Amino acid sequence: MSRKHPYIGLPDRQFWKKDPGIERPRQFDPVPDAPYRLSRDAKVVTAGSCFAQHLARVLNDSGYNHYIAEPAHPIVQKPVAKANNYGLFSARYGNLYTTRQLKQLIQRAYGDFEPIDQAWPGRDGVSVVDPFRPQIQPGGYASEAELAADRVQHLAAVRDALESADVFVFTLGLTECWADRRDGAVYPLAPGVAGGTYDPEIYEFRNFDETETYADLKEALDMIREKNPDVKFILTVSPVPLNATMEDRHVFVSTTWSKAVLRIAAEKAARTVEDCLYFPSFEIITSPHTRGRYYAEDRREVTEQGVRHVMSMFFRHFTNDTAGIPGLARQQAADRPAPAPARQDEHARAMEDYMQVLCDEEAISNS
């Protein structure tokens, strides 16, 4: 006898009202099991938006191998190295917000693209900054020669990271960017925000659609695979809303458009690129199941509680253990809201982590 309709017998996870996360938010788990498990010595290379730094930090804290191809000099003390943005990502590339930015970084690393802009004047009028990493060096570089020397080392580290990776994790963050009209080079920040001089004759605003975003992502992953045939890819979408938009509309409307584009691109890549998976960190943070509690008071930054939920799901489905996640026992505590003072204490602790995240986009303001 045939079923009454095709939905009969499908798993509970495919039905909204049967999700346990409705009653207990921390049980919300939209992650499918990965076809492999990460060992603790597997080299995990991270890149992408601000949110990717949280993923890298928890991997480090949990004893997994967040591969650092561009470390600070051994004599540099850890606080100094951290202040100079070493160890945030696998190489010192700062935020790679768009898929075009990722693609062009790979092209630059292998000598396939030499942008016209090589240095921008710093905001202090004395130093120079890297147009493609405008805030990576606090205070900028003393000279263009110093910047050029650092860039040589940096691009060598990028090659090392891409060729050494067992797993490459990329967090898609934005679709909006600024580009050079002359050669198409894209930047993480508009000229004039953290260095450089804005000239509308040279620089233009771009907002990539789903076709462009996917094409750039596919090309970037193909280039990495060409250099590293055995690499596996994990794609995520940042749940952090846009800080600002150049589109003439509310920033939240631009946020939803941008995240939809990124989600489509990531899904298409997961379906068309071999050994490429989508990890739903965006869905975990933004889901109605979590009742907005994973956003800080500014309704933009992700709380440490949210990061731990995301990473507990990552460890559950991508590794053989969950014991290595710092604070996991606290994360699995009862779902009842904490008293107001405890929330304030948690927010204060979380803000300490926010201060440790490099987010170029935060530099944008209208004043």
XYZ file of C-alpha atoms in Angstrom:
367
model
C 0.000 0.000 0.000
C 1.411 3.370 -0.971
C 1.912 6.218 1.466
C -0.875 8.793 1.732
C 1.543 11.556 0.801
C 5.305 11.830 0.198
C 6.104 13.458 3.566
C 5.071 10.436 5.619
C 8.074 8.707 7.164
C 10.527 11.548 6.678
C 12.947 12.314 9.556
C 11.829 14.679 12.311
C 14.594 17.136 11.391
C 12.668 17.976 8.224
C 9.670 19.283 10.181
C 9.741 22.608 12.012
C 7.413 21.776 14.888
C 9.318 18.597 15.785
C 12.614 20.342 16.477
C 13.630 20.033 20.160
C 15.236 23.459 19.918
C 11.800 25.072 20.062
C 11.571 24.155 23.742
C 15.278 24.048 24.579
C 17.222 26.450 22.347
C 20.629 24.923 23.010
C 19.414 21.644 21.569
C 18.862 23.334 18.214
C 21.096 21.377 15.864
C 20.644 21.918 12.116
C 24.035 20.404 11.255
C 24.197 17.176 9.242
C 26.929 14.695 10.097
C 30.090 15.282 8.101
C 31.350 12.403 5.944
C 34.701 12.633 7.766
C 36.069 13.468 11.211
C 38.835 15.966 11.879
C 41.806 14.648 13.793
C 43.591 16.924 16.230
C 46.632 17.100 13.968
C 44.703 17.954 10.781
C 45.804 21.362 9.529
C 42.774 23.650 9.556
C 43.242 26.897 7.636
C 40.775 29.719 8.292
C 39.906 32.827 6.295
C 37.005 35.188 5.809
C 35.040 37.699 7.820
C 35.287 38.770 11.464
C 33.214 35.809 12.666
C 35.819 33.370 11.353
C 38.180 34.569 14.075
C 35.868 33.140 16.731
C 35.978 29.749 15.028
C 39.770 29.873 14.875
C 40.039 30.860 18.536
C 37.919 27.958 19.778
C 39.831 25.501 17.589
C 43.040 26.728 19.201
C 41.620 26.590 22.714
C 40.330 23.069 22.138
C 43.649 21.574 21.131
C 42.999 21.354 17.409
C 45.492 22.420 14.795
C 44.535 25.873 13.578
C 47.428 26.105 11.164
C 49.362 29.369 11.385
C 51.509 29.884 8.308
C 52.466 33.442 9.247
C 53.471 33.532 12.923
C 55.152 36.409 14.689
C 58.899 36.203 15.227
C 59.702 33.874 18.155
C 61.215 36.719 20.191
C 57.984 38.743 20.000
C 55.904 38.348 23.153
C 52.366 37.020 22.741
C 50.566 40.251 23.727
C 52.600 42.188 21.162
C 51.978 39.564 18.477
C 48.274 39.634 19.227
C 48.190 43.426 19.067
C 49.763 43.179 15.620
C 47.097 40.708 14.471
C 49.216 37.571 14.258
C 47.317 34.326 14.703
C 43.835 35.681 13.999
C 43.765 33.795 10.726
C 46.148 31.260 9.228
C 47.971 34.079 7.455
C 47.986 37.772 8.242
C 45.471 38.729 5.570
C 42.923 40.365 7.847
C 39.275 40.189 6.863
C 38.446 38.660 3.486
C 34.844 39.792 3.265
C 33.910 39.008 -0.340
C 34.572 36.031 -2.558
C 36.179 38.397 -5.080
C 38.648 39.431 -2.381
C 39.520 35.783 -1.695
C 39.982 35.066 -5.380
C 42.230 38.064 -5.918
C 44.333 37.223 -2.861
C 45.067 33.808 -4.348
C 45.876 35.389 -7.712
C 48.224 37.876 -6.045
C 49.909 35.117 -4.021
C 50.774 33.198 -7.186
C 51.754 36.203 -9.287
C 48.666 36.170 -11.495
C 47.462 39.643 -10.501
C 49.484 42.751 -9.684
C 47.161 45.573 -8.593
C 47.948 49.166 -9.496
C 47.512 50.316 -5.902
C 50.389 49.003 -3.819
C 50.282 51.411 -0.868
C 47.945 54.010 0.563
C 48.905 56.973 2.735
C 47.992 56.422 6.372
C 45.495 58.647 8.116
C 48.315 60.261 10.082
C 49.869 61.556 6.857
C 53.186 59.897 7.667
C 52.772 56.133 7.585
C 51.557 53.957 4.713
C 49.021 51.133 4.817
C 48.373 48.062 2.719
C 45.208 48.713 0.647
C 44.294 45.041 0.986
C 44.993 44.854 4.747
C 44.479 48.456 5.861
C 44.305 47.738 9.597
C 46.567 44.712 9.898
C 49.574 46.782 11.029
C 48.656 49.119 13.916
C 50.000 52.563 13.089
C 50.786 51.523 9.531
C 54.197 50.920 7.955
C 57.074 53.375 8.162
C 57.677 53.263 4.408
C 56.525 51.658 1.183
C 59.706 49.573 1.227
C 58.795 48.141 4.631
C 55.283 47.379 3.396
C 56.625 45.726 0.234
C 58.985 43.520 2.242
C 56.198 42.475 4.582
C 53.921 41.737 1.633
C 56.484 39.352 0.117
C 56.572 37.406 3.364
C 52.798 37.556 3.684
C 52.055 36.206 0.210
C 54.563 33.395 0.765
C 52.631 32.522 3.925
C 49.373 32.544 1.956
C 50.838 30.012 -0.465
C 52.027 27.883 2.446
C 48.605 27.983 4.106
C 46.721 27.012 0.955
C 49.123 24.237 0.004
C 49.400 22.807 3.539
C 45.717 22.820 4.472
C 43.922 19.582 5.164
C 40.745 21.607 5.622
C 40.112 25.155 4.395
C 37.343 26.967 6.278
C 36.034 30.120 4.615
C 33.414 32.383 6.167
C 31.531 34.488 3.620
C 30.805 37.911 5.073
C 29.771 40.633 2.612
C 28.725 41.322 -0.953
C 29.410 45.075 -0.848
C 32.911 46.335 -1.549
C 34.943 49.075 -3.190
C 36.896 48.441 -6.362
C 39.502 50.150 -8.497
C 37.959 51.131 -11.838
C 41.338 50.742 -13.535
C 42.105 47.085 -12.811
C 39.171 45.727 -10.813
C 41.093 45.277 -7.564
C 38.740 45.087 -4.575
C 39.393 46.308 -1.059
C 38.010 45.392 2.373
C 37.386 49.084 3.115
C 36.667 52.147 1.012
C 39.637 54.440 0.404
C 39.658 57.138 3.053
C 38.249 55.033 5.897
C 41.476 53.563 7.278
C 43.943 55.010 4.799
C 44.079 56.125 1.211
C 42.219 58.973 -0.468
C 38.758 58.563 -1.916
C 38.567 59.588 -5.569
C 35.289 58.713 -7.331
C 37.084 58.850 -10.669
C 39.234 55.908 -9.566
C 37.164 53.975 -7.037
C 33.635 52.637 -7.383
C 31.139 50.880 -5.163
C 30.254 47.297 -6.061
C 27.581 44.997 -4.687
C 28.032 41.502 -6.065
C 24.964 39.422 -6.847
C 24.592 35.675 -6.422
C 25.959 34.881 -9.895
C 29.118 36.928 -9.396
C 29.598 35.743 -5.820
C 29.307 32.084 -6.733
C 31.542 32.451 -9.795
C 34.289 34.063 -7.718
C 33.941 31.473 -4.965
C 34.034 28.574 -7.405
C 37.107 29.979 -9.125
C 38.863 30.538 -5.792
C 38.171 27.007 -4.584
C 39.266 25.568 -7.923
C 42.560 27.472 -7.685
C 43.162 26.142 -4.186
C 42.309 22.609 -5.286
C 44.750 22.924 -8.189
C 47.564 23.627 -5.710
C 46.299 21.204 -3.053
C 44.321 18.319 -4.604
C 43.423 16.649 -1.293
C 42.081 19.694 0.543
C 38.560 19.665 1.955
C 36.429 22.808 2.099
C 34.004 23.967 4.775
C 31.951 27.071 3.980
C 30.048 29.206 6.453
C 28.151 32.488 6.275
C 28.810 35.115 8.920
C 25.758 35.889 11.085
C 27.097 39.390 11.810
C 24.912 42.068 10.142
C 26.409 44.790 7.968
C 27.847 47.706 9.908
C 26.989 50.097 7.063
C 25.629 49.982 3.531
C 26.187 52.159 0.480
C 22.823 51.137 -0.944
C 20.103 53.753 -0.486
C 18.039 51.698 1.929
C 18.025 50.589 5.550
C 21.148 48.704 6.565
C 19.064 45.737 7.747
C 17.460 45.354 4.323
C 20.930 45.361 2.787
C 21.989 42.797 5.376
C 19.231 40.347 4.476
C 19.922 40.752 0.755
C 23.653 40.233 1.244
C 23.276 37.178 3.482
C 20.799 35.624 1.044
C 23.293 36.038 -1.797
C 26.109 34.550 0.271
C 23.965 31.641 1.389
C 23.004 30.835 -2.202
C 26.636 30.970 -3.319
C 27.762 28.723 -0.474
C 25.003 26.214 -1.193
C 25.830 26.088 -4.899
C 29.502 25.534 -4.117
C 28.675 22.772 -1.642
C 26.662 21.052 -4.367
C 29.161 21.465 -7.196
C 32.646 21.379 -5.631
C 34.073 18.046 -4.540
C 34.647 17.631 -0.780
C 32.943 20.935 -0.035
C 30.459 21.219 2.842
C 28.262 23.987 4.176
C 28.273 24.475 7.948
C 25.177 26.392 9.166
C 26.685 28.758 11.733
C 24.521 31.539 10.282
C 21.372 29.535 10.905
C 22.343 28.614 14.468
C 22.869 32.237 15.490
C 19.939 33.814 13.646
C 17.313 31.120 14.206
C 14.103 32.056 16.073
C 14.882 29.078 18.329
C 17.591 31.084 20.086
C 15.246 34.036 20.714
C 17.866 36.614 19.816
C 19.982 35.772 22.853
C 23.081 35.164 20.744
C 23.369 38.833 19.834
C 24.932 41.394 22.152
C 23.287 44.642 23.210
C 24.186 46.273 19.903
C 22.159 43.503 18.159
C 25.101 42.928 15.852
C 28.011 41.280 17.647
C 27.677 37.586 18.427
C 27.967 36.660 22.098
C 30.377 34.110 23.446
C 27.365 31.945 24.271
C 26.440 31.917 20.593
C 29.977 31.107 19.506
C 30.034 28.148 21.892
C 26.730 26.829 20.559
C 28.092 27.013 17.023
C 31.345 25.327 17.949
C 29.682 22.626 20.047
C 27.746 21.666 16.905
C 30.952 21.784 14.873
C 32.742 19.470 17.289
C 29.752 17.142 17.526
C 29.526 16.601 13.791
C 33.084 17.133 12.557
C 35.213 15.547 15.307
C 35.214 12.476 17.523
C 34.966 14.367 20.791
C 33.225 17.300 22.404
C 35.160 17.299 25.664
C 37.751 19.685 24.304
C 35.337 22.599 23.934
C 36.052 25.170 26.650
C 32.992 25.863 28.759
C 30.853 23.233 27.068
C 29.408 22.130 30.408
C 28.215 25.670 31.031
C 26.812 25.815 27.511
C 24.701 22.731 28.203
C 23.194 24.180 31.394
C 19.469 24.838 31.792
C 17.875 27.173 29.269
C 16.218 29.441 31.824
C 17.299 33.101 31.409
C 19.905 34.190 33.939
C 19.180 37.004 36.418
C 19.986 40.493 35.171
C 23.357 40.834 36.997
C 24.545 37.525 35.547
C 23.593 38.662 32.048
C 25.530 41.858 32.575
C 28.557 39.897 33.792
C 28.311 37.588 30.792
C 28.070 40.574 28.471
C 31.139 42.126 30.075
C 33.097 38.907 29.631
C 31.908 38.566 26.051
C 32.932 42.133 25.273
C 36.489 41.171 26.206
C 36.393 38.695 23.346
C 34.871 41.241 20.950
C 37.774 43.572 21.620
C 40.136 40.837 20.447
C 38.499 40.505 17.034
C 39.823 42.463 14.069
C 36.831 43.750 12.118
C 37.784 46.211 9.382
C 34.143 47.063 8.732
C 33.832 48.590 12.216
C 35.915 51.533 10.971
C 33.069 52.739 8.745
C 30.977 55.605 10.107
C 29.041 58.598 8.748
C 30.855 61.174 10.837
